[in-house]
PDB file of C-alpha atoms and ligand atoms in Angstrom:
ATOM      1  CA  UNK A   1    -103.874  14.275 -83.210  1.00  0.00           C
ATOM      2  CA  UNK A   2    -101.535  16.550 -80.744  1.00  0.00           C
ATOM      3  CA  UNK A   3    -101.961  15.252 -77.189  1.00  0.00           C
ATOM      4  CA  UNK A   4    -102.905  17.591 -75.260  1.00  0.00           C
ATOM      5  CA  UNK A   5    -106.102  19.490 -73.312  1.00  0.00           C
ATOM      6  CA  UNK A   6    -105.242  23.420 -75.573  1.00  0.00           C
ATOM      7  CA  UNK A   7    -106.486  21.453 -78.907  1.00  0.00           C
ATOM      8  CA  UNK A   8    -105.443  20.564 -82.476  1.00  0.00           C
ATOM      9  CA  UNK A   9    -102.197  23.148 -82.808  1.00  0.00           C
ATOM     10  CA  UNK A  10    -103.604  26.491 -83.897  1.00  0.00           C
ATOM     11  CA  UNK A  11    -101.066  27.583 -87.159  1.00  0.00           C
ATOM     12  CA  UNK A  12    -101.980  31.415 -86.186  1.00  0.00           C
ATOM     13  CA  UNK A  13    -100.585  30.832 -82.392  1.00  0.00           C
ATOM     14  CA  UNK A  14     -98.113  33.849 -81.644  1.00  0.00           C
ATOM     15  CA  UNK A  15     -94.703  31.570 -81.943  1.00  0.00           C
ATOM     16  CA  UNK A  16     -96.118  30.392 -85.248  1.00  0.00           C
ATOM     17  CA  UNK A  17     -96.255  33.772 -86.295  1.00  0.00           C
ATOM     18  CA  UNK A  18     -92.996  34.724 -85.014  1.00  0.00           C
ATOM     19  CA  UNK A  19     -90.923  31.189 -86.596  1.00  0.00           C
ATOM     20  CA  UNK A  20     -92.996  32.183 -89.883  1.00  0.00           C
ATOM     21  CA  UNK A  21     -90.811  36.004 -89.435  1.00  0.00           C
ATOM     22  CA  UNK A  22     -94.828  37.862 -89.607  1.00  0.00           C
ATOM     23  CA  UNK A  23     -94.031  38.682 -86.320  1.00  0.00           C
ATOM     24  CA  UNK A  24     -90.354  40.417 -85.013  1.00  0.00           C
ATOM     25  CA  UNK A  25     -88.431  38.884 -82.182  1.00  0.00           C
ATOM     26  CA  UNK A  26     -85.341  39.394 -80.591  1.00  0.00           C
ATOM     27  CA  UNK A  27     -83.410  36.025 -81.881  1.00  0.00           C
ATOM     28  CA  UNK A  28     -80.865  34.655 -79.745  1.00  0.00           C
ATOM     29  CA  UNK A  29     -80.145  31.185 -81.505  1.00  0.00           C
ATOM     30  CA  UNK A  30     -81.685  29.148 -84.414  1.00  0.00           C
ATOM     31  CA  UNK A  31     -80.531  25.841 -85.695  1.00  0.00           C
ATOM     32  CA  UNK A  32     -82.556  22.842 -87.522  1.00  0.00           C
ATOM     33  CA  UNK A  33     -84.545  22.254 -84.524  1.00  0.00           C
ATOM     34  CA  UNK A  34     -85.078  25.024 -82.338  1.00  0.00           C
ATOM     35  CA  UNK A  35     -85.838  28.639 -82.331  1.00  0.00           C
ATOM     36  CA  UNK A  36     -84.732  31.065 -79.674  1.00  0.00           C
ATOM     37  CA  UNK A  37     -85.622  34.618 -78.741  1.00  0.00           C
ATOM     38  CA  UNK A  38     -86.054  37.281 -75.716  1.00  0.00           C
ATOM     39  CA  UNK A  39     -89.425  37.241 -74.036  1.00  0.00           C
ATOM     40  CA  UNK A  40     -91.207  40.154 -74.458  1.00  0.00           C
ATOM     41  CA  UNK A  41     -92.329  40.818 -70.869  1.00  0.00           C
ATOM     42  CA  UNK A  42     -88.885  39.521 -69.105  1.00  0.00           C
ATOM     43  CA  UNK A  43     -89.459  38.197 -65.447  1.00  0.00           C
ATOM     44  CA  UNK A  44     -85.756  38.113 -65.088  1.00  0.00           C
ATOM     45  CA  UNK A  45     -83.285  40.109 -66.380  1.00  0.00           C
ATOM     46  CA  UNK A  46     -82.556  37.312 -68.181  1.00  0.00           C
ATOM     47  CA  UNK A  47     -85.506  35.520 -69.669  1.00  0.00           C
ATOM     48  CA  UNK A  48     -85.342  33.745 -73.188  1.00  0.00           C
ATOM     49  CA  UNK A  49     -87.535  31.710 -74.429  1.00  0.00           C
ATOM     50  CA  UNK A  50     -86.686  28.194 -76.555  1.00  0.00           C
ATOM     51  CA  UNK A  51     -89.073  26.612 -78.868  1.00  0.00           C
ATOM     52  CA  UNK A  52     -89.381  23.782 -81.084  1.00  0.00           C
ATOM     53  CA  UNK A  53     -89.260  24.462 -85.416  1.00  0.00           C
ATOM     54  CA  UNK A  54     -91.776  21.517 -85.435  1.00  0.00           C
ATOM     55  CA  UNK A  55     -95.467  22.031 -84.734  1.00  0.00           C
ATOM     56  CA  UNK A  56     -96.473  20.976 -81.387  1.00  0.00           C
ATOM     57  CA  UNK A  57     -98.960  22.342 -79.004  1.00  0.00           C
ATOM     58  CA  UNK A  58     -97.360  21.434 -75.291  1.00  0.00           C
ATOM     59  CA  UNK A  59     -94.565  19.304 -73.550  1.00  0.00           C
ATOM     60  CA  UNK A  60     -97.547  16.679 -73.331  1.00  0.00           C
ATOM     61  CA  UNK A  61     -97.705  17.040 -77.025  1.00  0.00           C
ATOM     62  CA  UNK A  62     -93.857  17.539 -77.662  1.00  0.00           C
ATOM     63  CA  UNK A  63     -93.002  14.398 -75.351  1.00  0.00           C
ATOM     64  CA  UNK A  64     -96.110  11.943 -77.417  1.00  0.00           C
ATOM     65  CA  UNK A  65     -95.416  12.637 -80.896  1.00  0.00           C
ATOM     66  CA  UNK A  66     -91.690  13.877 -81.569  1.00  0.00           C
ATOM     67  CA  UNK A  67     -89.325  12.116 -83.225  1.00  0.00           C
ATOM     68  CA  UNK A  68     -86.165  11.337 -81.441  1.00  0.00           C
ATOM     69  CA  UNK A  69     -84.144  13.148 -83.646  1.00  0.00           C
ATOM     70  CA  UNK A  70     -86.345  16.103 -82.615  1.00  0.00           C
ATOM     71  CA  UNK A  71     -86.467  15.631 -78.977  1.00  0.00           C
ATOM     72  CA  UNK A  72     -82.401  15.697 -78.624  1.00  0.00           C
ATOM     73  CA  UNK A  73     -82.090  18.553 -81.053  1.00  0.00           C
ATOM     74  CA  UNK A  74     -84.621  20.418 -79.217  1.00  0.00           C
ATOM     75  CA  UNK A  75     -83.208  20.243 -75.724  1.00  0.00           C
ATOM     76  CA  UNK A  76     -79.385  20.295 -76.763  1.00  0.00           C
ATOM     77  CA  UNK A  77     -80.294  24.003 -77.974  1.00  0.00           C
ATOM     78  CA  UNK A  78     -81.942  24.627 -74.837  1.00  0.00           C
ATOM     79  CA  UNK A  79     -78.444  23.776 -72.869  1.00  0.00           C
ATOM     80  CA  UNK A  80     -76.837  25.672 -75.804  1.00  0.00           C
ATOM     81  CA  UNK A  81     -78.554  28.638 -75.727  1.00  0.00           C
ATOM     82  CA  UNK A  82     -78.148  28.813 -71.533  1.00  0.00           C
ATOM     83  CA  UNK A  83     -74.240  28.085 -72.388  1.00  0.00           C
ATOM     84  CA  UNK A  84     -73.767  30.628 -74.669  1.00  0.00           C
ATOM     85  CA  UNK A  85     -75.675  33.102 -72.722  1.00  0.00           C
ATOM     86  CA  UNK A  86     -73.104  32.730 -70.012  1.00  0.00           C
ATOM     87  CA  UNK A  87     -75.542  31.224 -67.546  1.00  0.00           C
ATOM     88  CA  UNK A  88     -73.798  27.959 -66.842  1.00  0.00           C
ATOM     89  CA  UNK A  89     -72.148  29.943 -63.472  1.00  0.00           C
ATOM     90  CA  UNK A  90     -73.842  30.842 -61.387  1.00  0.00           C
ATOM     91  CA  UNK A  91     -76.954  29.210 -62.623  1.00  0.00           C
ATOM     92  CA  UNK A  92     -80.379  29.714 -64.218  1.00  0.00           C
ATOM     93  CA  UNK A  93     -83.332  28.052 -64.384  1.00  0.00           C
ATOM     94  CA  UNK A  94     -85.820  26.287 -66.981  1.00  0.00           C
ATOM     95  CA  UNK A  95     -89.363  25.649 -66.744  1.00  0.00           C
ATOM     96  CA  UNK A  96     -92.306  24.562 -69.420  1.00  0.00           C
ATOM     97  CA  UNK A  97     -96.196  25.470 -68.666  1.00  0.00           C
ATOM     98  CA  UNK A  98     -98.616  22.896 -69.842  1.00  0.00           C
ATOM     99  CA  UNK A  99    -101.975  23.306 -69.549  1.00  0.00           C
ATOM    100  CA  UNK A 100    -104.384  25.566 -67.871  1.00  0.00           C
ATOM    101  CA  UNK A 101    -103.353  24.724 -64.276  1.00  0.00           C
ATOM    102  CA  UNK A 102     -99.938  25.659 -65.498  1.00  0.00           C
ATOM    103  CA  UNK A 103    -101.373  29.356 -67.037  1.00  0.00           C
ATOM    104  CA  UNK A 104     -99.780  27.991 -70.582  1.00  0.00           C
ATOM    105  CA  UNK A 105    -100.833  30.916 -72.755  1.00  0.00           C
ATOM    106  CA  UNK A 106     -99.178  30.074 -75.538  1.00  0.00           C
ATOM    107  CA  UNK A 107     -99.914  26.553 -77.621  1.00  0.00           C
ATOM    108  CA  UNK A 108     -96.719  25.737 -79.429  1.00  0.00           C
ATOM    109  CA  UNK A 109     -94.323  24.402 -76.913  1.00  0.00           C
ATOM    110  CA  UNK A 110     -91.797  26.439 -75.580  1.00  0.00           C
ATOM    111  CA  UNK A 111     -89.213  26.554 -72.571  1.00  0.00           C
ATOM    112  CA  UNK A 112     -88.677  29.502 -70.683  1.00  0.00           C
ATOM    113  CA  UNK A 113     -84.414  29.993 -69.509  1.00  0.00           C
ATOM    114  CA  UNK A 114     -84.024  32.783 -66.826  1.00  0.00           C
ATOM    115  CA  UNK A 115     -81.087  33.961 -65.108  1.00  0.00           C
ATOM    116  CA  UNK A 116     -79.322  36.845 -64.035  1.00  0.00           C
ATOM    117  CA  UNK A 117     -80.152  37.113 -60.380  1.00  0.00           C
ATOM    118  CA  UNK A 118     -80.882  34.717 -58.037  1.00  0.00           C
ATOM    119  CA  UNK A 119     -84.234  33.346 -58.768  1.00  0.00           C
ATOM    120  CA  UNK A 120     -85.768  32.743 -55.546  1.00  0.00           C
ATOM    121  CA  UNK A 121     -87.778  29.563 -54.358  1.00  0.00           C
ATOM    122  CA  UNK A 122     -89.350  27.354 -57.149  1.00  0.00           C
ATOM    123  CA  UNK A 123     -93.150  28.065 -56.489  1.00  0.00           C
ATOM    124  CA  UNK A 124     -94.921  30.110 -54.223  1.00  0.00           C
ATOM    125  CA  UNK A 125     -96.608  28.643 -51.417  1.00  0.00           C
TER     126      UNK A 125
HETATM  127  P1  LIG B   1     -96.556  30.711 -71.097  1.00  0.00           P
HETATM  128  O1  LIG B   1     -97.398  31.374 -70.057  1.00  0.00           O
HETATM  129  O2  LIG B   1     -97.376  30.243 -72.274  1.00  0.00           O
HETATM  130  O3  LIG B   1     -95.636  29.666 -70.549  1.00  0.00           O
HETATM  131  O4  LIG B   1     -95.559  31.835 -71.604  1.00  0.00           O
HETATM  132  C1  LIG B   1     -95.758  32.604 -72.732  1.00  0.00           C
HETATM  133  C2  LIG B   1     -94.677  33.648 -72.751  1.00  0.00           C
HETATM  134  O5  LIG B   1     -94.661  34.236 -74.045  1.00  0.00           O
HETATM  135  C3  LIG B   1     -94.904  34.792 -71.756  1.00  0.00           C
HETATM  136  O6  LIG B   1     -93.780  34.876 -70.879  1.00  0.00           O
HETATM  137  C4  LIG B   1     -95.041  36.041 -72.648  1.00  0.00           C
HETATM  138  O7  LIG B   1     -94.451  37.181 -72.103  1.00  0.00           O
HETATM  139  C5  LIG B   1     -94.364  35.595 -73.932  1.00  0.00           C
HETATM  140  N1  LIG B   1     -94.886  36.240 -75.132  1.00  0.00           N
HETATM  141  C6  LIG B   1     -96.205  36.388 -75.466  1.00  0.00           C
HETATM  142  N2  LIG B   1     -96.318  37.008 -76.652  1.00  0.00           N
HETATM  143  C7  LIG B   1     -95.046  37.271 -77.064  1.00  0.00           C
HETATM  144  C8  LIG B   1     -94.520  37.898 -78.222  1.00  0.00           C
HETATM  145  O8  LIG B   1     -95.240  38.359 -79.120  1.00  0.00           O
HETATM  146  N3  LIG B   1     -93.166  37.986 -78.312  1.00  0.00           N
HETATM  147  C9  LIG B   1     -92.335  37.493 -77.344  1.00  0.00           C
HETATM  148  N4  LIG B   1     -91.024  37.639 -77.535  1.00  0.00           N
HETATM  149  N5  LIG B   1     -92.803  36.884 -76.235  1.00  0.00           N
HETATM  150  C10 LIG B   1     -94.144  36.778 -76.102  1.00  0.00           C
END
């Protein structure tokens, strides 16, 4: 059972639809493990988003039940994909919504990379 408050994973979920190709994306990296395209509604004029291949519903859910194998191939390809991007200097930033506090709208775990400006204070007050 995923761990997590969003639920069993939902196979129709938008990123499900979009690793199965039923949905277009603008890829920027795929490997074994990981799956990486352009958000569609950029809040930076950089703003990619990284996902796992494997079904899970959240970083709650990604964190409980991955293998190990999965966890390090998942989050070398998020370094990757901010390296080859160019992003290394001067800097970008990463950051995972779980849960409804966190406005995850989504249920298959993803990362979110931005760059391209500078990016401001870390939450609003
Ligand atoms: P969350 O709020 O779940 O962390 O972020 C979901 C992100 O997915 C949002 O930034 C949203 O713009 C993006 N998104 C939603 N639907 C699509 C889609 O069909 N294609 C792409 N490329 N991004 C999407």
């Amino acid at each position: 059972m995923p761990v997590s408050g969003l639920g069993a994973y939902d196979d129709q979920n938008i990123f499900a639809r979009i690793l199965r190709g039923e949905i277009p994306s603008k890829k920027v990296f795929e490997d074994e493990f990981a799956f990486a395209f352009h958000d569609i509604n950029p809040q930076a004029p950089v703003h990619v988003l990284v996902i796992p291949k494997a079904r899970f519903v959240s970083l709650a859910d990604f964190s409980a039940r991955a293998s190990q194998a999965e966890i390090a191939g998942f989050w070398r390809a998020v370094g990757a994909v901010a390296r080859d991007l160019e992003l290394e200097v001067p800097g970008y930033r990463i950051l995972a919504n779980v849960g409804e506090h966190a406005g995850q709208e989504v249920p298959h775990f993803h990362v979110h990379i931005f760059g391209g400006r500078p990016l401001g204070r870390m939450l609003e007050r």
